[in-house]
Coordinates of C-alpha atoms and ligand atoms in Angstrom, one line a residue:
M1 CA 128.0 -27.4 236.2
R2 CA 124.5 -26.7 235.0
K3 CA 125.0 -25.8 231.4
N4 CA 122.2 -25.2 228.9
I5 CA 120.7 -28.7 228.9
T6 CA 118.2 -29.5 226.1
P7 CA 114.9 -31.4 227.0
Q8 CA 116.3 -34.3 224.9
T9 CA 119.4 -34.5 227.0
L10 CA 117.4 -34.3 230.1
Q11 CA 115.3 -37.2 228.9
R12 CA 118.3 -39.3 228.1
L13 CA 120.2 -38.8 231.4
P14 CA 117.9 -41.1 233.5
M15 CA 118.5 -43.8 230.8
Y16 CA 122.3 -43.4 231.3
L17 CA 121.9 -43.5 235.0
N18 CA 119.8 -46.6 234.9
Y19 CA 122.3 -48.4 232.6
L20 CA 125.3 -47.4 234.8
K21 CA 123.6 -48.6 237.9
S22 CA 122.7 -51.9 236.3
L23 CA 126.4 -52.7 235.6
P24 CA 127.9 -55.4 237.8
K25 CA 130.3 -53.9 240.2
N26 CA 133.5 -55.7 239.0
S27 CA 136.9 -54.6 237.9
G28 CA 135.8 -54.5 234.3
N29 CA 133.4 -51.7 235.0
V30 CA 135.5 -49.3 237.1
N31 CA 135.8 -47.0 234.0
I32 CA 133.4 -46.6 231.2
S33 CA 133.5 -44.6 227.9
A34 CA 130.8 -42.7 226.2
T35 CA 131.2 -45.0 223.2
A36 CA 130.5 -48.1 225.4
I37 CA 127.4 -46.5 226.8
A38 CA 126.3 -45.4 223.3
E39 CA 126.8 -49.0 222.0
A40 CA 124.9 -50.6 224.9
L41 CA 122.0 -48.2 224.5
N42 CA 122.1 -48.1 220.7
L43 CA 122.6 -44.3 220.7
N44 CA 124.8 -42.0 218.7
D45 CA 128.2 -41.8 220.5
V46 CA 128.8 -38.1 219.7
Q47 CA 125.4 -37.4 221.3
V48 CA 126.2 -39.4 224.4
R49 CA 129.6 -37.8 224.7
K50 CA 128.0 -34.3 224.6
D51 CA 125.3 -35.3 227.1
L52 CA 127.8 -36.6 229.6
A53 CA 130.1 -33.6 229.2
S54 CA 127.2 -31.3 230.1
V55 CA 126.9 -32.9 233.5
S56 CA 130.3 -34.3 234.4
R57 CA 133.9 -33.1 234.1
G58 CA 135.2 -36.6 234.8
G59 CA 135.7 -37.8 231.2
K60 CA 139.3 -38.5 230.2
P61 CA 140.6 -39.3 226.7
K62 CA 141.1 -43.1 226.2
V63 CA 140.0 -43.9 229.8
G64 CA 136.5 -42.5 229.8
Y65 CA 134.7 -41.9 233.1
V66 CA 135.1 -43.5 236.5
T67 CA 131.7 -45.3 236.6
E68 CA 130.8 -44.5 240.2
E69 CA 131.8 -40.8 239.7
L70 CA 129.6 -40.6 236.6
I71 CA 126.7 -42.2 238.5
G72 CA 127.2 -39.5 241.2
D73 CA 127.4 -36.6 238.8
I74 CA 124.3 -37.6 236.8
G75 CA 122.4 -38.4 240.0
Q76 CA 123.4 -35.0 241.5
F77 CA 122.5 -33.1 238.3
L78 CA 119.0 -34.7 238.2
G79 CA 118.6 -34.2 241.9
F80 CA 117.8 -37.9 242.4
E81 CA 119.7 -38.0 245.6
N82 CA 117.3 -35.8 247.4
K83 CA 114.0 -37.7 247.6
T84 CA 111.1 -35.7 246.3
G85 CA 107.7 -36.5 247.8
V86 CA 104.8 -37.2 245.5
I87 CA 101.1 -37.9 246.1
I88 CA 98.5 -39.7 244.0
A89 CA 94.8 -38.8 243.8
G90 CA 92.5 -41.6 242.7
V91 CA 93.4 -45.1 244.0
G92 CA 91.7 -47.3 241.5
N93 CA 93.3 -49.6 238.9
L94 CA 96.0 -47.1 237.8
G95 CA 96.6 -45.3 241.1
R96 CA 96.9 -48.7 242.9
A97 CA 99.5 -49.9 240.3
L98 CA 101.5 -46.7 240.7
L99 CA 101.4 -47.0 244.5
A100 CA 102.6 -50.6 244.3
F101 CA 105.5 -49.7 242.0
D102 CA 108.8 -49.4 243.8
G103 CA 110.9 -48.2 240.8
F104 CA 110.2 -44.4 241.4
G105 CA 112.8 -44.4 244.2
D106 CA 115.5 -45.0 241.6
Y107 CA 114.6 -41.6 240.2
G108 CA 114.6 -39.7 243.5
L109 CA 110.8 -39.8 243.8
N110 CA 109.0 -41.0 246.9
I111 CA 105.3 -41.8 246.6
L112 CA 104.2 -40.7 250.0
A113 CA 100.4 -41.5 250.0
G114 CA 97.3 -42.0 247.9
F115 CA 94.0 -40.1 248.2
D116 CA 90.6 -41.3 247.3
E117 CA 87.0 -40.3 247.8
N118 CA 85.8 -43.8 248.3
K119 CA 85.4 -44.5 252.0
D120 CA 86.3 -48.2 251.5
I121 CA 89.6 -47.3 249.9
A122 CA 90.6 -44.4 252.2
G123 CA 92.1 -45.8 255.4
T124 CA 93.8 -48.7 253.6
E125 CA 97.5 -49.2 252.7
I126 CA 99.0 -50.2 249.4
N127 CA 102.6 -51.4 249.4
G128 CA 103.0 -49.8 252.8
K129 CA 101.8 -46.5 251.5
P130 CA 98.8 -45.0 253.3
V131 CA 95.6 -44.0 251.5
F132 CA 93.7 -41.1 252.9
S133 CA 90.4 -39.4 252.2
V134 CA 90.7 -36.8 249.5
S135 CA 89.5 -34.3 252.1
E136 CA 92.9 -34.7 253.8
L137 CA 94.9 -34.0 250.7
K138 CA 95.5 -30.3 251.3
A139 CA 96.6 -30.5 254.9
F140 CA 98.9 -33.5 254.0
C141 CA 100.6 -31.6 251.1
K142 CA 101.1 -28.5 253.2
K143 CA 102.6 -30.5 256.1
E144 CA 104.9 -32.6 254.0
N145 CA 105.6 -29.8 251.5
V146 CA 104.6 -31.9 248.6
K147 CA 105.1 -30.3 245.2
I148 CA 104.3 -33.1 242.8
G149 CA 100.9 -34.8 242.3
I150 CA 99.6 -37.6 240.1
I151 CA 96.0 -37.5 238.9
T152 CA 94.4 -40.9 238.3
V153 CA 90.8 -40.1 238.9
P154 CA 88.1 -40.4 236.3
E155 CA 87.9 -37.6 233.7
S156 CA 84.9 -36.0 235.4
A157 CA 86.8 -35.5 238.7
A158 CA 90.2 -34.5 237.2
Q159 CA 89.7 -30.7 237.1
E160 CA 88.4 -30.6 240.7
I161 CA 91.4 -32.6 241.9
C162 CA 93.7 -30.4 239.9
D163 CA 92.2 -27.3 241.6
I164 CA 92.7 -28.9 245.0
M165 CA 96.3 -29.8 244.2
V166 CA 97.1 -26.3 243.1
S167 CA 95.5 -24.8 246.3
S168 CA 97.6 -27.3 248.2
G169 CA 100.9 -25.9 246.9
I170 CA 101.5 -28.5 244.2
T171 CA 103.4 -27.1 241.3
A172 CA 103.9 -30.1 239.0
I173 CA 101.1 -32.5 238.0
M174 CA 101.2 -35.7 236.0
N175 CA 97.7 -36.2 234.7
F176 CA 96.5 -39.6 233.4
A177 CA 92.9 -38.5 233.0
P178 CA 92.0 -37.8 229.3
V179 CA 91.1 -34.2 229.9
H180 CA 92.7 -30.8 229.3
L181 CA 93.3 -29.4 232.8
I182 CA 93.3 -25.7 233.5
A183 CA 95.9 -24.4 236.0
P184 CA 97.9 -21.3 236.6
E185 CA 100.9 -20.8 234.3
S186 CA 103.2 -21.5 237.3
V187 CA 102.0 -25.1 237.5
T188 CA 103.5 -27.6 235.1
I189 CA 101.1 -30.2 233.8
K190 CA 102.3 -33.3 232.0
N191 CA 99.6 -35.3 230.4
E192 CA 100.1 -39.0 230.1
N193 CA 97.7 -40.5 227.6
M194 CA 98.5 -44.1 227.0
A195 CA 95.8 -44.4 224.3
I196 CA 97.4 -41.7 222.2
S197 CA 100.9 -43.2 222.7
L198 CA 99.5 -46.6 221.6
A199 CA 97.6 -45.1 218.6
M200 CA 100.9 -43.3 217.5
L201 CA 102.7 -46.6 217.8
S202 CA 100.2 -48.4 215.8
R203 CA 100.5 -45.7 213.0
N204 CA 104.1 -46.8 212.6
F205 CA 103.0 -50.2 211.5
Q206 CA 100.5 -49.0 208.9
Ligands
NAD1 P1 89.3 -46.4 238.4 O1 87.8 -46.1 238.2 O2 89.7 -47.8 238.6 O3 89.8 -45.5 239.6 C1 89.5 -44.2 239.8 C2 89.6 -43.9 241.3 O4 89.4 -42.5 241.5 C3 88.5 -44.6 242.1 O5 89.1 -45.3 243.2 C4 87.6 -43.5 242.6 O6 87.0 -43.8 243.9 C5 88.5 -42.3 242.6 N1 87.8 -41.0 242.6 C6 86.8 -40.7 241.8 N2 86.5 -39.4 242.0 C7 87.4 -38.9 242.9 C8 87.6 -37.7 243.5 N3 86.8 -36.6 243.3 N4 88.5 -37.5 244.5 C9 89.3 -38.6 244.8 N5 89.2 -39.8 244.2 C10 88.2 -40.0 243.3 O7 90.0 -45.7 237.1 P2 91.4 -46.1 236.5 O8 91.3 -47.2 235.5 O9 92.4 -46.3 237.6 O10 91.8 -44.8 235.6 C11 92.0 -43.6 236.3 C12 92.2 -42.5 235.3 O11 93.4 -42.8 234.5 C13 91.0 -42.3 234.4 O12 90.9 -40.9 234.1 C14 91.5 -43.1 233.1 O13 90.8 -42.6 231.9 C15 92.9 -42.9 233.1 N6 93.7 -44.0 232.5 C16 93.6 -45.2 232.9 C17 94.3 -46.2 232.3 C18 94.2 -47.7 232.8 O14 95.0 -48.5 232.2 N7 93.4 -48.0 233.7 C19 95.1 -46.0 231.3 C20 95.2 -44.7 230.9 C21 94.5 -43.7 231.5

């Protein structure tokens, strides 16, 4: 039931899913209402009701949703049940931390491997994930049909890595390097700049 979902709804759905999965599996949680979810997450309950109705038909007046069904519906909508392969280019401080983080699996993402130009880093493993030479990136992505890449190389190398990713068939890039990347329109680039986020946060206190 893919209705017109707003980006805001899309951003809230993983939050609902996380919360529902965190609930203890006991008789008190067999059903859950949009109001209870809204209260737990400090959100507007009309908004939550609308969000849930856009991905699940399971809601019943006075009863709410069967929790497990709702988890299934949101997960299916987000495609989190089908694991999507992701690679990381640049296995330094940040790339290493991302490779070591197991939480991506909860969102249907599977970090398959890291790639680095440093010969001392390529050939190692982090958290059971192999790190290869960047020269192997293209062949790996083609073989594994990887469509998502994360860039954690220095600013000076980011465009070159972006170009390699695009030529490898990657169509979505999360870029941590503080640089504006140029890519074909068909490629989605999401820039993650922690410094800007922090600066914006600090503005709220001034
Ligand atoms: P880092 O220097 O620790 O790691 C960068 C890695 O990229 C190194 O292992 C290096 O060998 C590799 N590399 C360099 N050129 C490459 C190339 N052409 N191909 C493949 N690998 C290459 O840097 P970091 O601290 O992990 O930061 C990575 C990026 O993320 C930078 O652009 C940085 O500005 C940005 N960033 C970092 C942080 C942070 O907290 N560390 C926060 C926000 C953004």
